[in-house]
Short mmCIF file of C-alpha atoms in Angstrom, two decimals:
data_model
loop_
_atom_site.label_atom_id
_atom_site.label_comp_id
_atom_site.label_asym_id
_atom_site.label_seq_id
_atom_site.Cartn_x
_atom_site.Cartn_y
_atom_site.Cartn_z
CA UNK A 26 0.00 0.00 0.00
CA UNK A 27 1.64 3.22 -1.16
CA UNK A 28 -1.22 5.66 -0.83
CA UNK A 29 -0.62 8.90 1.02
CA UNK A 30 -0.97 8.35 4.73
CA UNK A 31 -1.44 11.32 7.04
CA UNK A 32 -2.54 9.87 10.39
CA UNK A 33 0.90 9.91 11.98
CA UNK A 34 1.63 11.25 15.48
CA UNK A 35 4.33 13.76 14.61
CA UNK A 36 5.37 16.40 17.12
CA UNK A 37 3.67 19.66 16.13
CA UNK A 38 5.98 21.89 14.12
CA UNK A 39 6.06 24.16 11.09
CA UNK A 40 7.58 21.30 9.12
CA UNK A 41 4.85 18.84 10.10
CA UNK A 42 2.18 21.42 9.28
CA UNK A 43 3.55 22.14 5.79
CA UNK A 44 5.12 18.84 4.68
CA UNK A 45 4.03 16.79 1.71
CA UNK A 46 1.73 13.87 2.58
CA UNK A 47 3.37 10.87 4.21
CA UNK A 48 3.63 7.52 2.47
CA UNK A 49 2.04 4.59 4.28
CA UNK A 50 4.56 2.44 6.14
CA UNK A 51 3.07 -0.60 7.81
CA UNK A 52 4.33 -2.20 10.99
CA UNK A 53 6.52 -5.22 10.32
CA UNK A 54 4.58 -8.44 10.71
CA UNK A 55 5.85 -11.99 10.77
CA UNK A 56 9.23 -13.08 9.46
CA UNK A 57 10.76 -11.66 6.27
CA UNK A 58 14.03 -12.18 4.35
CA UNK A 59 16.08 -9.36 2.85
CA UNK A 60 19.58 -8.80 1.50
CA UNK A 61 20.12 -5.80 3.78
CA UNK A 62 18.26 -4.59 6.84
CA UNK A 63 18.49 -0.87 7.66
CA UNK A 64 17.57 0.29 11.15
CA UNK A 65 16.48 3.92 11.17
CA UNK A 66 14.32 5.71 8.59
CA UNK A 67 15.92 9.14 8.62
CA UNK A 68 18.13 10.73 5.98
CA UNK A 69 20.96 8.23 6.40
CA UNK A 70 18.89 5.06 6.51
CA UNK A 71 16.57 6.00 3.65
CA UNK A 72 19.38 7.28 1.43
CA UNK A 73 21.31 4.08 2.07
CA UNK A 74 18.28 1.96 1.21
CA UNK A 75 17.55 3.97 -1.92
CA UNK A 76 21.10 3.73 -3.25
CA UNK A 77 21.24 0.00 -2.55
CA UNK A 78 17.90 -0.53 -4.28
CA UNK A 79 19.20 1.32 -7.34
CA UNK A 80 21.81 -1.45 -7.59
CA UNK A 81 19.22 -4.19 -7.32
CA UNK A 82 19.74 -4.99 -3.64
CA UNK A 83 16.67 -6.05 -1.64
CA UNK A 84 16.32 -3.80 1.42
CA UNK A 85 14.07 -3.70 4.47
CA UNK A 86 13.99 -0.53 6.60
CA UNK A 87 12.79 -0.48 10.20
CA UNK A 88 11.99 2.56 12.35
CA UNK A 89 10.79 2.79 15.93
CA UNK A 90 8.33 5.55 14.99
CA UNK A 91 7.62 6.75 11.45
CA UNK A 92 10.10 7.97 8.82
CA UNK A 93 11.32 11.45 9.70
CA UNK A 94 9.87 11.42 13.22
CA UNK A 95 13.28 12.15 14.73
CA UNK A 96 15.99 14.63 13.85
CA UNK A 97 15.65 14.20 10.09
CA UNK A 98 12.15 15.64 10.16
CA UNK A 99 12.85 18.31 12.77
CA UNK A 100 16.15 19.95 11.79
CA UNK A 101 16.84 23.42 10.39
CA UNK A 102 16.67 22.36 6.75
CA UNK A 103 20.09 23.78 5.84
CA UNK A 104 22.15 21.67 3.42
CA UNK A 105 25.77 22.71 4.00
CA UNK A 106 28.79 20.69 2.79
CA UNK A 107 31.99 20.55 4.77
CA UNK A 108 33.09 19.47 8.23
CA UNK A 109 34.29 21.14 11.41
CA UNK A 110 37.84 20.84 10.12
CA UNK A 111 38.88 22.38 6.80
CA UNK A 112 40.78 20.41 4.12
CA UNK A 113 44.27 21.52 5.17
CA UNK A 114 43.65 20.62 8.81
CA UNK A 115 42.18 17.25 7.87
CA UNK A 116 45.32 16.46 5.90
CA UNK A 117 47.47 17.47 8.87
CA UNK A 118 45.42 15.34 11.27
CA UNK A 119 44.81 12.26 9.13
CA UNK A 120 47.58 12.28 6.57
CA UNK A 121 47.16 12.79 2.84
CA UNK A 122 45.95 9.28 2.04
CA UNK A 123 43.22 9.04 4.67
CA UNK A 124 42.16 12.68 4.58
CA UNK A 125 41.27 12.81 0.91
CA UNK A 126 38.37 10.40 1.19
CA UNK A 127 36.90 12.35 4.11
CA UNK A 128 37.32 15.65 2.24
CA UNK A 129 35.60 14.28 -0.86
CA UNK A 130 32.76 12.89 1.26
CA UNK A 131 32.18 16.27 2.88
CA UNK A 132 32.62 18.22 -0.33
CA UNK A 133 30.01 16.19 -2.20
CA UNK A 134 27.40 15.91 0.55
CA UNK A 135 25.15 18.68 -0.77
CA UNK A 136 25.47 17.33 -4.32
CA UNK A 137 24.11 13.97 -3.18
CA UNK A 138 21.02 15.62 -1.68
CA UNK A 139 20.23 17.98 -4.53
CA UNK A 140 20.99 15.37 -7.20
CA UNK A 141 18.50 12.96 -5.60
CA UNK A 142 15.89 15.72 -5.44
CA UNK A 143 16.37 16.52 -9.13
CA UNK A 144 16.64 12.91 -10.31
CA UNK A 145 13.44 11.76 -8.63
CA UNK A 146 11.42 14.98 -8.59
CA UNK A 147 11.22 15.13 -4.78
CA UNK A 148 8.97 18.00 -3.72
CA UNK A 149 10.64 19.59 -0.69
CA UNK A 150 10.95 23.34 -1.43
CA UNK A 151 14.59 22.87 -2.42
CA UNK A 152 16.57 26.08 -2.91
CA UNK A 153 20.27 26.09 -3.78
CA UNK A 154 21.49 29.64 -3.54
CA UNK A 155 24.41 29.17 -1.17
CA UNK A 156 25.39 29.48 2.49
CA UNK A 157 26.62 32.72 4.02
CA UNK A 158 28.85 32.28 7.05
CA UNK A 159 29.23 35.56 8.89
CA UNK A 160 32.05 36.65 11.23
CA UNK A 161 31.77 38.63 14.44
CA UNK A 162 35.46 39.55 14.72
CA UNK A 163 38.41 40.26 12.41
CA UNK A 164 40.20 37.19 13.78
CA UNK A 165 37.33 34.91 12.84
CA UNK A 166 37.05 36.60 9.46
CA UNK A 167 40.66 35.65 8.76
CA UNK A 168 39.80 32.04 9.55
CA UNK A 169 36.86 32.16 7.15
CA UNK A 170 39.02 33.67 4.42
CA UNK A 171 41.47 30.77 4.78
CA UNK A 172 38.56 28.32 4.69
CA UNK A 173 37.12 29.88 1.56
CA UNK A 174 40.50 29.84 -0.21
CA UNK A 175 41.05 26.17 0.62
CA UNK A 176 37.75 25.19 -0.96
CA UNK A 177 38.33 27.57 -3.87
CA UNK A 178 41.58 25.75 -4.67
CA UNK A 179 39.46 22.61 -4.99
CA UNK A 180 37.23 24.20 -7.61
CA UNK A 181 34.41 25.29 -5.31
CA UNK A 182 32.63 28.53 -6.18
CA UNK A 183 33.04 30.85 -3.19
CA UNK A 184 32.80 34.58 -2.56
CA UNK A 185 34.35 36.73 0.18
CA UNK A 186 32.15 39.43 1.69
CA UNK A 187 33.14 42.61 3.51
CA UNK A 188 31.08 44.32 6.21
CA UNK A 189 28.75 46.16 3.86
CA UNK A 190 28.26 43.17 1.56
CA UNK A 191 27.28 40.93 4.48
CA UNK A 192 24.80 43.51 5.78
CA UNK A 193 23.26 43.76 2.32
CA UNK A 194 23.00 40.00 1.83
CA UNK A 195 21.74 38.92 5.27
CA UNK A 196 19.72 42.03 6.10
CA UNK A 197 21.38 42.72 9.43
CA UNK A 198 24.35 44.65 10.81
CA UNK A 199 26.91 43.60 13.40
CA UNK A 200 29.12 41.39 11.23
CA UNK A 201 32.61 42.34 10.05
CA UNK A 202 32.45 40.15 6.95
CA UNK A 203 32.02 36.58 5.83
CA UNK A 204 31.99 34.25 2.85
CA UNK A 205 29.54 32.42 0.61
CA UNK A 206 29.70 28.72 -0.32
CA UNK A 207 27.48 28.27 -3.36
CA UNK A 208 27.30 24.48 -3.01
CA UNK A 209 24.82 24.88 -0.16
CA UNK A 210 21.07 25.43 0.07
CA UNK A 211 17.94 24.49 1.97
CA UNK A 212 15.09 22.01 1.94
CA UNK A 213 11.89 21.29 3.82
CA UNK A 214 13.42 18.36 5.73
CA UNK A 215 10.29 16.38 6.52
CA UNK A 216 9.11 16.65 2.92
CA UNK A 217 12.53 15.43 1.82
CA UNK A 218 12.30 12.40 4.12
CA UNK A 219 8.86 11.58 2.78
CA UNK A 220 10.14 11.96 -0.75
CA UNK A 221 12.94 9.50 -0.01
CA UNK A 222 10.35 7.04 1.33
CA UNK A 223 8.27 7.39 -1.84
CA UNK A 224 11.27 6.80 -4.09
CA UNK A 225 12.60 3.92 -2.00
CA UNK A 226 9.22 2.18 -2.01
CA UNK A 227 8.97 2.68 -5.77
CA UNK A 228 12.35 0.93 -6.10
CA UNK A 229 11.08 -2.01 -4.06
CA UNK A 230 12.33 -1.14 -0.57
CA UNK A 231 10.11 -2.33 2.29
CA UNK A 232 9.80 0.53 4.81
CA UNK A 233 8.20 -0.28 8.16
CA UNK A 234 7.27 2.27 10.81
CA UNK A 235 6.35 1.50 14.42
CA UNK A 236 8.83 -1.39 14.24
CA UNK A 237 11.50 -0.85 16.87
CA UNK A 238 14.47 -3.19 16.58
CA UNK A 239 15.15 -4.66 20.01
CA UNK A 240 17.63 -7.46 19.26
CA UNK A 241 20.30 -8.27 16.68
CA UNK A 242 21.92 -11.68 16.62
CA UNK A 243 23.79 -13.94 14.22
CA UNK A 244 21.80 -17.09 13.45
CA UNK A 245 23.01 -19.73 10.97
CA UNK A 246 25.29 -17.27 9.18
CA UNK A 247 22.68 -14.53 8.77
CA UNK A 248 21.67 -11.57 10.89
CA UNK A 249 18.33 -11.78 12.64
CA UNK A 250 16.68 -8.54 13.78
CA UNK A 251 13.74 -8.86 16.14
CA UNK A 252 11.27 -6.01 16.63
CA UNK A 253 9.24 -5.05 19.67
CA UNK A 254 6.18 -6.93 18.44
CA UNK A 255 8.12 -10.15 17.89
CA UNK A 256 8.45 -9.83 14.11
CA UNK A 257 11.79 -10.71 12.51
CA UNK A 258 13.94 -9.64 9.58
CA UNK A 259 16.64 -12.05 8.42
CA UNK A 260 19.37 -10.34 6.38
CA UNK A 261 22.90 -10.84 5.09
CA UNK A 262 23.93 -7.34 6.17
CA UNK A 263 22.70 -4.78 8.69
CA UNK A 264 23.08 -0.99 8.64
CA UNK A 265 22.39 0.80 11.94
CA UNK A 266 21.40 4.38 11.07
CA UNK A 267 19.86 5.57 14.33
CA UNK A 268 22.23 8.50 15.07
CA UNK A 269 20.92 10.69 17.94
CA UNK A 270 18.35 8.05 18.94
CA UNK A 271 20.88 5.23 19.24
CA UNK A 272 20.13 2.97 22.22
CA UNK A 273 21.61 -0.24 23.55
CA UNK A 274 20.67 -2.32 20.50
CA UNK A 275 24.34 -2.87 19.57
CA UNK A 276 26.90 -3.10 22.42
CA UNK A 277 28.93 0.07 22.87
CA UNK A 278 27.39 2.02 19.99
CA UNK A 279 25.34 4.34 22.17
CA UNK A 280 28.50 5.56 23.88
CA UNK A 281 29.94 6.73 20.54
CA UNK A 282 27.08 9.12 19.75
CA UNK A 283 26.60 12.55 21.28
CA UNK A 284 23.11 13.87 20.56
CA UNK A 285 23.11 17.59 19.81
CA UNK A 286 20.11 19.73 20.68
CA UNK A 287 18.78 22.17 18.10
CA UNK A 288 15.98 24.66 18.62
CA UNK A 289 13.90 26.24 15.87
CA UNK A 290 11.65 29.29 16.01
CA UNK A 291 9.13 30.25 13.33
CA UNK A 292 7.55 33.70 13.07
CA UNK A 293 4.20 34.61 11.66
CA UNK A 294 4.49 35.36 7.92
CA UNK A 295 6.37 38.62 7.42
CA UNK A 296 5.33 41.39 5.07
CA UNK A 297 7.57 42.22 2.10
CA UNK A 298 8.74 45.29 3.96
CA UNK A 299 9.66 43.26 7.05
CA UNK A 300 11.11 40.16 5.43
CA UNK A 301 12.27 41.45 2.07
CA UNK A 302 15.79 42.51 3.13
CA UNK A 303 16.48 39.26 5.04
CA UNK A 304 18.51 36.78 2.96
CA UNK A 305 16.80 38.17 -0.10
CA UNK A 306 18.93 36.07 -2.41
CA UNK A 307 17.50 32.84 -0.99
CA UNK A 308 20.68 31.83 0.83
CA UNK A 309 20.93 30.16 4.23
CA UNK A 310 23.18 31.61 6.92
CA UNK A 311 24.95 30.77 10.14
CA UNK A 312 27.47 32.78 12.11
CA UNK A 313 30.90 32.35 13.63
CA UNK A 314 29.44 31.68 17.08
#
C-alpha cells in the first residue's frame, strides 16, 4: 500500500504542518528475508536503502516511529557541505591518504542531496542559492578567508564578503564580513524524508514504521533482527542508522554518539517590507558563534 498516509503522530511543528503527505509504512509483521536490513528511517537510513535498491539490492527498513519522526524531520533544513575541520587541517590530522576520502565525502554531501531531489522529482521546497557564514570579529574573518581559499583551490565557487556586503546579503548589521559557499542550500526536511520514502518504495524497498528493533543476533550465518512486536527480519547485512536516537541495540554504539540539541523558532508570515531585506537572495546563513 503506497497511498498517502497522514494519520501519523508527529510532534507539532512548522515542518509537520507544511510537509508533503506521508507515504504509508506498515508495521513489520511476521518473518521476512532481505539482502540488507536498515535500522532507522531518517536521511541516512533511507538514502542508504535507496542507493542499494538502485543497484538491485533487496532492502528492508525499520523505524521505531515513522520515517522522519526524529531529527531528520525536525532539523533546520540547511544543506551545507563541509566538516568542522577544513581540508588543510584534515590532511594534517589524518595524513594525505586518509584525509582525501573524508574531504571528498564532505565536499560532495550537498550534491548527493540535490541530485537525488532533481533525479526523482522530490517536492521539498529545495533552494540552492548558497550558504553565508558571517564573522563577528576580524580574527574569525581571517579564519573564514582561509577556509574559503582552501575550498576555492578545490574548484568550489566561493565569494568573500566585507562588512557592507554581508549587511546587504543577510539584512542585518553587526558582522565584520564573511563568505559564501554556493554548493549549499535548503530544503523542507520532513518533505525530503517523505520523498525518499516514496522513491525507496517505488524501487522495491520495504519501509516499516512502528517497528522498533530490540535485538540483533547472528543465526546460521545470517543476521536476525527482532522487533518489539516479535516480528523478525533475516538479512545478510545490517546498517544501523539511528544516530541521535541510538540505544543499547548494539553493544557500545550508544557511547559513541553525542546527541546535539537544536531549537527552531518560526515567526508569523512577514510582510515584504519586514522580510524582504532578510537573505533576499534565498541563501541560508549561520554565524561564527
